[in-house]
mmCIF file of C-alpha atoms and ligand atoms in Angstrom:
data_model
loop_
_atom_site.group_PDB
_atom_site.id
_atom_site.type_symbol
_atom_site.label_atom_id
_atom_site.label_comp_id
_atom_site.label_asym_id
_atom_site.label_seq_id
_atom_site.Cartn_x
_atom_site.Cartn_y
_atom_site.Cartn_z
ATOM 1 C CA UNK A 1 35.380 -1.166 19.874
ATOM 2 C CA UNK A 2 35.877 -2.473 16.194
ATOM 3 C CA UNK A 3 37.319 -5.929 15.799
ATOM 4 C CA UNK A 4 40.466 -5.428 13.687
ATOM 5 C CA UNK A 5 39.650 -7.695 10.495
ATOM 6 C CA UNK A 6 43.256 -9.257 10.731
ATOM 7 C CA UNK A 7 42.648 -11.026 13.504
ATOM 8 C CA UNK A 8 39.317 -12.084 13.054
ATOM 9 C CA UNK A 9 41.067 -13.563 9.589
ATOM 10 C CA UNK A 10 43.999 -15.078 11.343
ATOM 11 C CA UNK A 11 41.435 -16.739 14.174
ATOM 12 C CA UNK A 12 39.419 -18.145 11.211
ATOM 13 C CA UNK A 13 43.086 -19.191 9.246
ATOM 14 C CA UNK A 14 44.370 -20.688 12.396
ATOM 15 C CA UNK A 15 41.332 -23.424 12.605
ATOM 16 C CA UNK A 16 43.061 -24.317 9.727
ATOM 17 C CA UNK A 17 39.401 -25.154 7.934
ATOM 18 C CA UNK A 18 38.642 -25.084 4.277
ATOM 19 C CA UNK A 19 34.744 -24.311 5.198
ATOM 20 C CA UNK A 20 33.182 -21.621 7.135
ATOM 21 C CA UNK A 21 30.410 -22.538 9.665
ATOM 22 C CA UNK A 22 28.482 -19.206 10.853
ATOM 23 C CA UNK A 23 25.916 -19.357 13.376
ATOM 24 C CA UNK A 24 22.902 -17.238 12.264
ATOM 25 C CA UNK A 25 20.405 -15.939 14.436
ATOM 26 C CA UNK A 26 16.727 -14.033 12.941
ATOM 27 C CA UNK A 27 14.731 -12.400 15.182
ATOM 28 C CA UNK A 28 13.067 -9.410 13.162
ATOM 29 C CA UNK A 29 9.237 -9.805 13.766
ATOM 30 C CA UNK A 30 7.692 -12.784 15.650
ATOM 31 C CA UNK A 31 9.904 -15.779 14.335
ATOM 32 C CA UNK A 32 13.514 -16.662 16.647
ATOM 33 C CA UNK A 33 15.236 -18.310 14.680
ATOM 34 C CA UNK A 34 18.949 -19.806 14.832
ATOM 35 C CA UNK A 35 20.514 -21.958 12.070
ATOM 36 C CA UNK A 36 24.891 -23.139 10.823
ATOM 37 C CA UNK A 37 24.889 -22.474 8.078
ATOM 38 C CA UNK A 38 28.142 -23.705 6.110
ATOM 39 C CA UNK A 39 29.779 -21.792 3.230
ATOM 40 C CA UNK A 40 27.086 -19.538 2.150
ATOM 41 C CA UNK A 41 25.087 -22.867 0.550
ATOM 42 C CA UNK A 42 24.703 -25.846 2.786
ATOM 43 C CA UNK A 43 22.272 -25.453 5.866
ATOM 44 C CA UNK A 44 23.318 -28.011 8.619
ATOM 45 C CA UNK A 45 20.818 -26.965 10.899
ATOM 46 C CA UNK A 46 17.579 -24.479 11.001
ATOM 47 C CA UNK A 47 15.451 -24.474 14.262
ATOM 48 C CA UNK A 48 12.839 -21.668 14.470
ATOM 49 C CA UNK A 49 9.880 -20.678 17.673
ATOM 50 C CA UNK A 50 7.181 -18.287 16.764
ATOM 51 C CA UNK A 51 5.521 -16.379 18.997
ATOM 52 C CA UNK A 52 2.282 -16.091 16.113
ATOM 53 C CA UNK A 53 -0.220 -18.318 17.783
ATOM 54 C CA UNK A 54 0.315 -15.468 20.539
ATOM 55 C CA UNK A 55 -0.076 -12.329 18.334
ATOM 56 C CA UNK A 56 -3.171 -14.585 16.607
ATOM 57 C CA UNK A 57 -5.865 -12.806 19.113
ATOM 58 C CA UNK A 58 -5.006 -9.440 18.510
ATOM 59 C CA UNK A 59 -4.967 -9.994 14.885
ATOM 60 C CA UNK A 60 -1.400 -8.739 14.393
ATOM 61 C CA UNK A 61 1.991 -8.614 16.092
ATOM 62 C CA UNK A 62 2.781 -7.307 19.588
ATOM 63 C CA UNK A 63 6.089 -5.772 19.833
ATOM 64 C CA UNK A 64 6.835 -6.316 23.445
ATOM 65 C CA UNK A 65 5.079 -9.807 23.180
ATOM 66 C CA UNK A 66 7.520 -10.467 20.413
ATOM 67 C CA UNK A 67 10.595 -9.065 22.058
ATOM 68 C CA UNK A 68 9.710 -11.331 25.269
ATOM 69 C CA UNK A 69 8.895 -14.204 23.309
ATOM 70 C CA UNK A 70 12.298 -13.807 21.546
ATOM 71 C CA UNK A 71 14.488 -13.634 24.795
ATOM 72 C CA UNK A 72 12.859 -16.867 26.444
ATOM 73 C CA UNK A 73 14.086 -18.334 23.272
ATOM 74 C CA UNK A 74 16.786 -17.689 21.221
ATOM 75 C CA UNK A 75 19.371 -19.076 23.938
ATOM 76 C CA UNK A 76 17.701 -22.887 23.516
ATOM 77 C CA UNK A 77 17.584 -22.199 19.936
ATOM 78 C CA UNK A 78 21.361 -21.446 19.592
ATOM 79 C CA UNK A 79 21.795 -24.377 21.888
ATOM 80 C CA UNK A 80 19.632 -26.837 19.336
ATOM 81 C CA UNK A 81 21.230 -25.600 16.030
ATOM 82 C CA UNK A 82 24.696 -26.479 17.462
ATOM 83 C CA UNK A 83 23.138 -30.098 18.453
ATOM 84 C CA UNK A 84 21.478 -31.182 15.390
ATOM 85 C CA UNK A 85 24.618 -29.503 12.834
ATOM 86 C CA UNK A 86 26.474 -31.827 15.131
ATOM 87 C CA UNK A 87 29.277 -28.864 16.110
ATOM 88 C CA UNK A 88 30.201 -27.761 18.845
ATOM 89 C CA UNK A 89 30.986 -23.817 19.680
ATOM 90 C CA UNK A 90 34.656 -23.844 18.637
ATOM 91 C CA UNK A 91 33.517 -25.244 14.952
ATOM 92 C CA UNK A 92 31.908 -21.853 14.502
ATOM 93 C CA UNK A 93 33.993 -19.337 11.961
ATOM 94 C CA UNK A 94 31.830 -16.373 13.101
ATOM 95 C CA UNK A 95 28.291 -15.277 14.049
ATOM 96 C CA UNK A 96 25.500 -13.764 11.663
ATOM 97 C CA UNK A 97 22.318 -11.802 12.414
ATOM 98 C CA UNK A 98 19.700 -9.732 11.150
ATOM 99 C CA UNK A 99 20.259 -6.146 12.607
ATOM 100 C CA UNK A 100 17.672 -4.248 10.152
ATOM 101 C CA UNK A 101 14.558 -3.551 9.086
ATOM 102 C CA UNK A 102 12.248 -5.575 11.776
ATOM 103 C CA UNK A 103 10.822 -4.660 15.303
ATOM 104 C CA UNK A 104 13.245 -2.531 17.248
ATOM 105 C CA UNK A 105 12.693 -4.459 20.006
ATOM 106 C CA UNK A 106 12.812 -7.676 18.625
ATOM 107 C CA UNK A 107 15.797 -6.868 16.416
ATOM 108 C CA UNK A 108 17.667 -5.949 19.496
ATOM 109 C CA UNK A 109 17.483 -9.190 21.353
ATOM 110 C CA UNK A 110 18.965 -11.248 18.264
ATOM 111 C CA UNK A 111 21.619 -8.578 17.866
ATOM 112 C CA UNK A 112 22.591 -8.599 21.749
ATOM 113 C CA UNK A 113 22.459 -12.527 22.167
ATOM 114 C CA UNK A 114 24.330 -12.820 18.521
ATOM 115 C CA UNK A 115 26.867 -9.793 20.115
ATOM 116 C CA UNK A 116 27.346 -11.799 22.693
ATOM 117 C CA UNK A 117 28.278 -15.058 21.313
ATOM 118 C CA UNK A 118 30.138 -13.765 18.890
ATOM 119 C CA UNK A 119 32.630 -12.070 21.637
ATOM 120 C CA UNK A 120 32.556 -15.276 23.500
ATOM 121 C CA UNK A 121 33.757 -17.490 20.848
ATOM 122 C CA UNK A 122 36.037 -15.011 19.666
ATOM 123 C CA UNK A 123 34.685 -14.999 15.967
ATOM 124 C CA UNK A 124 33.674 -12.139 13.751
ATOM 125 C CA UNK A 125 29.966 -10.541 13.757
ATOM 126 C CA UNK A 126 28.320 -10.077 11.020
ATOM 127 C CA UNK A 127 25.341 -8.265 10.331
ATOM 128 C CA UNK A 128 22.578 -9.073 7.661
ATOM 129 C CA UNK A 129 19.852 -6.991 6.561
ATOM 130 C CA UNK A 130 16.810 -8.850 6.884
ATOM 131 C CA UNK A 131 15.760 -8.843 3.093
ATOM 132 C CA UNK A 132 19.003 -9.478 1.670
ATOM 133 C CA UNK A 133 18.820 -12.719 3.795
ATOM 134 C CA UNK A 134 15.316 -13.646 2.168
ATOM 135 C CA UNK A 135 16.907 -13.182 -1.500
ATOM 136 C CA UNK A 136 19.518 -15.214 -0.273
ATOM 137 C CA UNK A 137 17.100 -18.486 1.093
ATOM 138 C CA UNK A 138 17.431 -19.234 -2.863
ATOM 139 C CA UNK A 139 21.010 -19.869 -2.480
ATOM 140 C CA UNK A 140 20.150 -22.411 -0.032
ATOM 141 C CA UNK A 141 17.417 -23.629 -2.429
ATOM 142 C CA UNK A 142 19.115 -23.509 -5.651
ATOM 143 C CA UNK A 143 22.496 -24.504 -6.340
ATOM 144 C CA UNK A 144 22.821 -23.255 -9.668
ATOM 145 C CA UNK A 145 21.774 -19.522 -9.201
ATOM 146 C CA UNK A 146 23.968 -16.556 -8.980
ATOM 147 C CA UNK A 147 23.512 -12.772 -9.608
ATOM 148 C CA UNK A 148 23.006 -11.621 -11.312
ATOM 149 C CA UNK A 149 19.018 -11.441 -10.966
ATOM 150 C CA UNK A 150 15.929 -10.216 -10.447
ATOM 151 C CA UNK A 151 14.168 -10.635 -7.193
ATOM 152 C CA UNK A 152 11.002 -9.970 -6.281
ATOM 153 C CA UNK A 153 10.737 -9.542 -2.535
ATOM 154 C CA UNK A 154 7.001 -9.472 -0.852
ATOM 155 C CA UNK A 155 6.332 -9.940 2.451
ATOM 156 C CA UNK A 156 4.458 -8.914 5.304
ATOM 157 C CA UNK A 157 6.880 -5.331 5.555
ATOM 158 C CA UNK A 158 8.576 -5.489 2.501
ATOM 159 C CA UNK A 159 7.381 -5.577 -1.351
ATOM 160 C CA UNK A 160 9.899 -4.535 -3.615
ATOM 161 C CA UNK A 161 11.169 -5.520 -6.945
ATOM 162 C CA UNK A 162 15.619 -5.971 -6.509
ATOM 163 C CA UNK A 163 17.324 -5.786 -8.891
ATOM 164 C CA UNK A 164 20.430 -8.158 -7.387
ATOM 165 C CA UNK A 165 23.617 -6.933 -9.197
ATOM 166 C CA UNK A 166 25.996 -9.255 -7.094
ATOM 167 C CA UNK A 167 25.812 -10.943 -3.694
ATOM 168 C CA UNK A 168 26.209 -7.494 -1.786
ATOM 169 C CA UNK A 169 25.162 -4.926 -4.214
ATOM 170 C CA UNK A 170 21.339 -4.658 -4.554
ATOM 171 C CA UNK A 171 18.894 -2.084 -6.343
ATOM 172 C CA UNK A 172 15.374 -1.326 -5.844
ATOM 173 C CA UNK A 173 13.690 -1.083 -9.433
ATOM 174 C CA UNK A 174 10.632 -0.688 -7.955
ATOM 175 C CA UNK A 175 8.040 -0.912 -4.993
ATOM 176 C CA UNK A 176 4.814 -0.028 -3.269
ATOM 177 C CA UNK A 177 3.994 3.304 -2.050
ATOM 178 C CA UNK A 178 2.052 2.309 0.506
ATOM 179 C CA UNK A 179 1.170 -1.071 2.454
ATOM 180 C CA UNK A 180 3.450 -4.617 1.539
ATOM 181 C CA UNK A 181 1.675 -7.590 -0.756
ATOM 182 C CA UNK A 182 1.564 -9.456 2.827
ATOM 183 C CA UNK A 183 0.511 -6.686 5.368
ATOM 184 C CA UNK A 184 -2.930 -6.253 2.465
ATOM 185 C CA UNK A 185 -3.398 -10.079 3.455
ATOM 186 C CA UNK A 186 -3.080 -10.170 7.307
ATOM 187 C CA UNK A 187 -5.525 -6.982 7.349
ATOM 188 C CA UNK A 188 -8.120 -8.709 5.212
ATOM 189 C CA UNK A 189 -7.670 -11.927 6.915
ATOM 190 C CA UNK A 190 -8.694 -10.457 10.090
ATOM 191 C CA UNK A 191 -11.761 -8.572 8.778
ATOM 192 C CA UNK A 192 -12.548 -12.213 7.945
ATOM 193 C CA UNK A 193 -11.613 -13.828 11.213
ATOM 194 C CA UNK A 194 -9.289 -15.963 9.777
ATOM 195 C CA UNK A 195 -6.524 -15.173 12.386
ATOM 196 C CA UNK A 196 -3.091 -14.200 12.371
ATOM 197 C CA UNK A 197 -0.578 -14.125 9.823
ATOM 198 C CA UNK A 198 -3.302 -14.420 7.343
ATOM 199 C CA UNK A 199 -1.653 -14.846 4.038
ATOM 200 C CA UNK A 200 -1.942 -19.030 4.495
ATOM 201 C CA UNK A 201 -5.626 -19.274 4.875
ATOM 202 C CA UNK A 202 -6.707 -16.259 2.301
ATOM 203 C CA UNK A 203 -4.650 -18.685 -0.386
ATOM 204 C CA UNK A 204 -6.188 -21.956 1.035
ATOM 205 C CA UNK A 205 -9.515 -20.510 0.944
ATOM 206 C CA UNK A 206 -8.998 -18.872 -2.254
ATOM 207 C CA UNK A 207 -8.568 -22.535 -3.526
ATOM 208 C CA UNK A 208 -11.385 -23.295 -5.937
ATOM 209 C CA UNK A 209 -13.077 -20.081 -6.033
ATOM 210 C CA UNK A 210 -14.100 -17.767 -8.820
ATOM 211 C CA UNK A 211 -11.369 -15.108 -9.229
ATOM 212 C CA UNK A 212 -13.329 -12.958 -11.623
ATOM 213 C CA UNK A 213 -16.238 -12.936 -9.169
ATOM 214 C CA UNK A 214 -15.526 -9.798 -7.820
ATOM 215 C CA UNK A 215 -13.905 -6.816 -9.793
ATOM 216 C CA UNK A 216 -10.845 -5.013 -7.357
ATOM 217 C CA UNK A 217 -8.526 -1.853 -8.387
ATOM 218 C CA UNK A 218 -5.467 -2.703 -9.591
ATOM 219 C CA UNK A 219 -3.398 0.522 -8.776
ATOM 220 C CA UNK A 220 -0.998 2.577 -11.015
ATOM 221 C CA UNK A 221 1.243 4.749 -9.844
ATOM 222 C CA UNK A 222 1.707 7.421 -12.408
ATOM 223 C CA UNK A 223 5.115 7.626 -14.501
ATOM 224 C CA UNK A 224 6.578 5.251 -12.248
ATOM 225 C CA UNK A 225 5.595 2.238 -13.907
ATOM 226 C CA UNK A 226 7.103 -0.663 -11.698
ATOM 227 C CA UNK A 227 5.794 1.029 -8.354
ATOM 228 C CA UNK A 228 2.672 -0.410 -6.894
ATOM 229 C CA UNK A 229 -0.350 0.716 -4.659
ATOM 230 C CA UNK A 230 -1.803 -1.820 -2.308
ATOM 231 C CA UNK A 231 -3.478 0.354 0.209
ATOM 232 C CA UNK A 232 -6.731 1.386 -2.247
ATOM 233 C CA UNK A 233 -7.151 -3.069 -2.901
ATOM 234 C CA UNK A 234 -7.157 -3.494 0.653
ATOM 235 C CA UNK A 235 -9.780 -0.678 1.326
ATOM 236 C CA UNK A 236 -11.829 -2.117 -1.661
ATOM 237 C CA UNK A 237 -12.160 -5.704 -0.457
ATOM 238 C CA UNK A 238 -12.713 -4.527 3.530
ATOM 239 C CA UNK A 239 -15.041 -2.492 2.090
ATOM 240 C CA UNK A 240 -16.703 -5.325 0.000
ATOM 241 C CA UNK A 241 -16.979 -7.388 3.494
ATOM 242 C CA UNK A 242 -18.183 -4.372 5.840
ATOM 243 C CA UNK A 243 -20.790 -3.228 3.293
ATOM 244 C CA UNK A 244 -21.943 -7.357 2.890
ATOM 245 C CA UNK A 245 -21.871 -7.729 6.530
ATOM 246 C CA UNK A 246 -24.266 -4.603 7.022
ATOM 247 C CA UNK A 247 -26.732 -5.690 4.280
ATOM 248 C CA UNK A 248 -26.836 -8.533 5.853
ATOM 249 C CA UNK A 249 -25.652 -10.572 2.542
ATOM 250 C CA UNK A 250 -23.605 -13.928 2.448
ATOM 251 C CA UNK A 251 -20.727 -13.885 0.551
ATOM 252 C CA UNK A 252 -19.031 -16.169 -1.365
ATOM 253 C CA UNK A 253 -15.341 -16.021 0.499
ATOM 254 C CA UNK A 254 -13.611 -18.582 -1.903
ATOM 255 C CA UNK A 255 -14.872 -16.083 -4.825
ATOM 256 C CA UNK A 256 -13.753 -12.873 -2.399
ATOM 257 C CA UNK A 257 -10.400 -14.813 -1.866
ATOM 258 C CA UNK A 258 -9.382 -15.860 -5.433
ATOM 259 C CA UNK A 259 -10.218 -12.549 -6.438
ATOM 260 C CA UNK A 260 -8.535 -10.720 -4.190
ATOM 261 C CA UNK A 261 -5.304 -12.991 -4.891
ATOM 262 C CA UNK A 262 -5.676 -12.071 -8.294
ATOM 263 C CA UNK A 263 -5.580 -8.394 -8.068
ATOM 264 C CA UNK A 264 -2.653 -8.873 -5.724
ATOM 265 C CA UNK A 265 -0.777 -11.134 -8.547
ATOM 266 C CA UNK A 266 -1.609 -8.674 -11.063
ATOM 267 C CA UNK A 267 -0.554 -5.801 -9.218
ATOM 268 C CA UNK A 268 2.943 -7.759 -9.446
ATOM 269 C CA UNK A 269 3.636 -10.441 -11.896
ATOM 270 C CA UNK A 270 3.357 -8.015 -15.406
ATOM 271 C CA UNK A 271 5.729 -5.466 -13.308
ATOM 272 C CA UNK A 272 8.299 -8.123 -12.703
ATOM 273 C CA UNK A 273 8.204 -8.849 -16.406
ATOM 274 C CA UNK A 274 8.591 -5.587 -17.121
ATOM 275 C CA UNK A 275 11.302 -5.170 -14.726
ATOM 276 C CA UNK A 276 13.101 -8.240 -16.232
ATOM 277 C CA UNK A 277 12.493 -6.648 -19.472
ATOM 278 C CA UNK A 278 14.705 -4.168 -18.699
ATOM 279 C CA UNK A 279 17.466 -4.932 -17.035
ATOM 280 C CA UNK A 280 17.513 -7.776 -19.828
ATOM 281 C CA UNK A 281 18.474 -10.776 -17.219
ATOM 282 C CA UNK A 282 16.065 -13.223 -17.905
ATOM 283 C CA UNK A 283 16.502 -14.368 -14.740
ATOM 284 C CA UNK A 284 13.813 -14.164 -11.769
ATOM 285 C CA UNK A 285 13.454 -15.100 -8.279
ATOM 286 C CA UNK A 286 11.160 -14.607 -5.303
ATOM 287 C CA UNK A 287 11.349 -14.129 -1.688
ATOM 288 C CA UNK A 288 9.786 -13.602 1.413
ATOM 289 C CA UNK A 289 6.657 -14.913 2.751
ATOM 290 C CA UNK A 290 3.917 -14.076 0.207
ATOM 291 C CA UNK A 291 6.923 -16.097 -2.215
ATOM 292 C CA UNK A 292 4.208 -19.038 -0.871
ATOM 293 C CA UNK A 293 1.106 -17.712 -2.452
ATOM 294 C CA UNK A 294 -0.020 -20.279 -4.944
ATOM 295 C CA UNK A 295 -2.019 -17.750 -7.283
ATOM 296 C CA UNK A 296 1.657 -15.605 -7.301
ATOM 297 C CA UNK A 297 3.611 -18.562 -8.181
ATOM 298 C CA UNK A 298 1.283 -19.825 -10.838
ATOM 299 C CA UNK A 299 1.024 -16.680 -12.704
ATOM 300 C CA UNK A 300 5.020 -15.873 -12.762
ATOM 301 C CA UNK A 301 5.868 -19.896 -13.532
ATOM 302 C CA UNK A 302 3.034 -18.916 -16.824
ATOM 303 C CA UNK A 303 4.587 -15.181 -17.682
ATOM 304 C CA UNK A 304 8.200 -16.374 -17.261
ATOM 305 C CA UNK A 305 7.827 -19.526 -19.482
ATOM 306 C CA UNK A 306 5.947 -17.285 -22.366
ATOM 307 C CA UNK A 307 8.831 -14.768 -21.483
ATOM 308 C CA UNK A 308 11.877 -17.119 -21.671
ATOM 309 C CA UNK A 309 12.683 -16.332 -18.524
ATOM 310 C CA UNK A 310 13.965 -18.925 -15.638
ATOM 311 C CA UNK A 311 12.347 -18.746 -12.761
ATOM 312 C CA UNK A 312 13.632 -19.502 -9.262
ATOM 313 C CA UNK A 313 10.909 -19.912 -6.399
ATOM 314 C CA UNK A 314 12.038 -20.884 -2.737
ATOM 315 C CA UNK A 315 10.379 -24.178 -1.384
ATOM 316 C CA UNK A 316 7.698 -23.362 1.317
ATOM 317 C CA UNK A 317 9.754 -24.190 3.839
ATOM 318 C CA UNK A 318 12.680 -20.885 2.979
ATOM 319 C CA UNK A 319 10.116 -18.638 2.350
ATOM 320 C CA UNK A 320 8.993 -17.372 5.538
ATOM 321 C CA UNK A 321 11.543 -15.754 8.348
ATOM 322 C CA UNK A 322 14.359 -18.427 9.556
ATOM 323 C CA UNK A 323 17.949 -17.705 10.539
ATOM 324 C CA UNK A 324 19.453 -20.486 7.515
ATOM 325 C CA UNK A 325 19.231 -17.487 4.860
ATOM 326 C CA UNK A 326 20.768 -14.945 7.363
ATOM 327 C CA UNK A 327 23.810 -17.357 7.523
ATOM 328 C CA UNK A 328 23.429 -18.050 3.559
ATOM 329 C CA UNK A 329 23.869 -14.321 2.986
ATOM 330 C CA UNK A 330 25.930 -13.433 5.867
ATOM 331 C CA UNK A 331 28.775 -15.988 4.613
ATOM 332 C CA UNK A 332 28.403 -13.471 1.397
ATOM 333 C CA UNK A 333 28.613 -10.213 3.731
ATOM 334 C CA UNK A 334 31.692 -11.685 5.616
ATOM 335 C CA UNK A 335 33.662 -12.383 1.373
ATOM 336 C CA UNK A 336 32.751 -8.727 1.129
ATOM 337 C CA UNK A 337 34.481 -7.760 4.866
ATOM 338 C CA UNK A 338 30.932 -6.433 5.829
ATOM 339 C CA UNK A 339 31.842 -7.255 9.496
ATOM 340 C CA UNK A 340 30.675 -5.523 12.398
ATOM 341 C CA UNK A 341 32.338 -4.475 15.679
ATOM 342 C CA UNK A 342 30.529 -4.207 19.047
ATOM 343 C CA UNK A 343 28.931 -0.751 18.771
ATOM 344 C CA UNK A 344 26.698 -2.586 16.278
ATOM 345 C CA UNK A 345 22.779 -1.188 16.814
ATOM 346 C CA UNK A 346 19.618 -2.509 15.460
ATOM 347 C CA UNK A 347 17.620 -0.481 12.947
ATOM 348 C CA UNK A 348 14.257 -0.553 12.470
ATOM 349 C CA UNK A 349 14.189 0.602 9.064
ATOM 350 C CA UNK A 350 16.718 0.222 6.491
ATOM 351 C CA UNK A 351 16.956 0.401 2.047
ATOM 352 C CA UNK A 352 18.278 -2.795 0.899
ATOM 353 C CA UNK A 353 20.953 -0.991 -1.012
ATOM 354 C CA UNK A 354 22.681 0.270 2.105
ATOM 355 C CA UNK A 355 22.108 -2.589 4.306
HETATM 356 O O1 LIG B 401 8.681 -13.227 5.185
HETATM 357 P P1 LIG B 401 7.701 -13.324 6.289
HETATM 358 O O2 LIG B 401 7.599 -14.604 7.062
HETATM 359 O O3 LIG B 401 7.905 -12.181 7.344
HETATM 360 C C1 LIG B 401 8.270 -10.892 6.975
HETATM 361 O O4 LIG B 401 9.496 -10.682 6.801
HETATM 362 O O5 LIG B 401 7.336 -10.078 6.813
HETATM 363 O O6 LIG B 401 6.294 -12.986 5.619
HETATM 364 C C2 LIG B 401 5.125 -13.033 6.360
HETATM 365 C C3 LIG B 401 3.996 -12.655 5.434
HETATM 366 C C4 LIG B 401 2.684 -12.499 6.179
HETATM 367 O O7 LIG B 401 2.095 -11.283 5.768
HETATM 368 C C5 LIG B 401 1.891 -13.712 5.710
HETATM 369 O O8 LIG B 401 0.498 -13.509 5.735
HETATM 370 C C6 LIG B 401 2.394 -13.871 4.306
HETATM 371 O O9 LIG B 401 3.792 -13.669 4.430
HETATM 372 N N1 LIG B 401 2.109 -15.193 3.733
HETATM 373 C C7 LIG B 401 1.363 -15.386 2.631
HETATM 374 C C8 LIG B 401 1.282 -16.776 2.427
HETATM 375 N N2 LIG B 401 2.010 -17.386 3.394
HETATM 376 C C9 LIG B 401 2.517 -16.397 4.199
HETATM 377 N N3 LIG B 401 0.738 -14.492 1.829
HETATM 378 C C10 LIG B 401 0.031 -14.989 0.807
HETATM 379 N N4 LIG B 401 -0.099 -16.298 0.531
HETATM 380 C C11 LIG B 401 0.512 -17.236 1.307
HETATM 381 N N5 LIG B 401 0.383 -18.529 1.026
#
């Protein structure tokens, strides 16, 4: 049952507003998250739960513990983000949420609930692929940037170099074969004991330590020169650990860390250049939660300054999950009449470029 886009235009015309608010709801992996979100840009509010401290003991995410954790919340959630963007329902233009890639289960609660609201306020729904709205938490952070681009995307699912052509037309140049940047972080983190999502404490730990004291692979993947390999560096340093452990030996973990982060940074940083190289933008930014690693950010502030090439990082704060990016790029989705009707399903897995 399709929502005819005329109406959903004349609805949105008939509020007789020159700015769109969209209500934005994430709920891919173990962050609910609801935000408004107002033309594309401005972020009035951004309230996010996550259920990690719960997925912490088992060293990873639980999909039902997610899913659970995400229907006890997101109804308070949508609740808050109204209160503190000082609206109330009938100042919402339409509804925005991350249908795909993610946790089917958890996907499918932030796709009902958004379904839901949507019909009951009588606005469109839009759907957002969940890495298009992490590219997009740079149009909240930075004003001046437009595709354009190149984006390098690494996360805990996702590590891909985009190639952003405009706000809704995206190419992969490039990715890994095997696991993400942030997944090769988590796992290694846990070997360590340092809990769950482990990408935090492997850079805070990494902090002060010798990166050249231990020698990791940095993978190639043969004639395919801006793919990666992650899964062979995250054998090598469990490996490292395991054999230490059984020898009884001590090992230095800053030195372990700071090396490790290093192999992971130069596994990506001369690919992005090369990448940039070639589709001749000069112009770079990051996403997604490994976006926060300080050894990453570092070494592409140093190659794009010897590059001439501007660089756009997204504070801290943008770089892991939250719903303000899925209304930042849904407001783009909705320009392009990417609207959904109610048949809408969640999808687990999904390329960028079709999203
Ligand atoms: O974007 P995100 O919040 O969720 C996904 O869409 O996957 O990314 C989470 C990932 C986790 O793997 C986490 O360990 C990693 O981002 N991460 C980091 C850092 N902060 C978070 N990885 C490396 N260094 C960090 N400082």
């Amino acid at each position: 049952m399709a929502r005819p886009l005329g109406i959903i235009n004349s609805t949105f015309a008939e509020r007789k507003r020159d700015c769109m608010n969209i209500l934005a709801f994430e709920s891919s992996c173990d962050e609910t998250a609801a935000a408004v979100v107002q033309d594309g840009r401005r972020v009035l509010s951004s309230v996010i739960a996550s259920s990690a401290d719960m997925h912490a003991v088992y060293g990873g995410v639980v999909p039902e513990i997610a899913s659970r954790k995400h229907v006890e919340a997101i109804s308070g959630l949508a609740d808050e983000a109204l209160r503190q963007a000082a609206l109330s329902k009938q100042d919402i233009d339409a509804v925005a949420v991350t249908y795909a890639p993610g946790l089917i289960g958890a996907l499918l609660v932030g796709v009902s609930f958004a379904k839901s609201a949507a019909f009951g306020l009588g606005v469109p729904l839009i759907p957002v692929h969940h890495v298009r709205g992490h590219i997009a938490a740079n149009y909240i952070a930075h004003p001046d940037l437009e595709p354009p681009f190149l984006c390098l995307c690494v996360s805990g699912g996702t590590t891909a170099m985009v190639d952003v052509k405009d706000y809704t037309h995206f190419e992969v140049l490039g990715g890994t074969r095997d696991d993400a940047a942030g997944e090769c972080f988590d796992k290694t983190a846990r070997v360590l004991g340092l809990g769950y999502p482990g990408g935090g404490p492997m850079d805070r730990m990494a902090q002060g330590g010798d990166d050249k004291a231990f020698v990791f692979p940095r993978a190639h993947v043969a004639d395919h020169p801006l793919d990666m390999s992650f899964s062979g560096l995250k054998t090598a340093v469990i490996n490292t650990i395991h054999n230490a452990r059984q020898k009884g030996e001590e090992l230095d973990l800053h030195d372990l860390a700071a090396s490790f982060a290093a192999a992971v940074s130069d596994s990506l940083v001369p690919r992005v250049m090369e990448a940039d190289r070639l589709t001749g933008y000069h112009k770079i930014a990051v996403a997604g939660g490994v976006a926060a690693n300080s050894r990453i950010r570092a070494d592409l502030e140093r190659a794009c300054a010897q590059a001439g090439a501007k660089l756009w990082l997204p504070p801290l704060a943008l770089c892991g999950d939250n719903a303000a990016m899925i209304g930042s790029q849904g407001y783009y989705e909705y320009l392009a009449g990417h609207t959904a009707g109610w048949e809408l399903n969640a999808k687990a897995s999904l390329d960028i470029s079709r999203g």
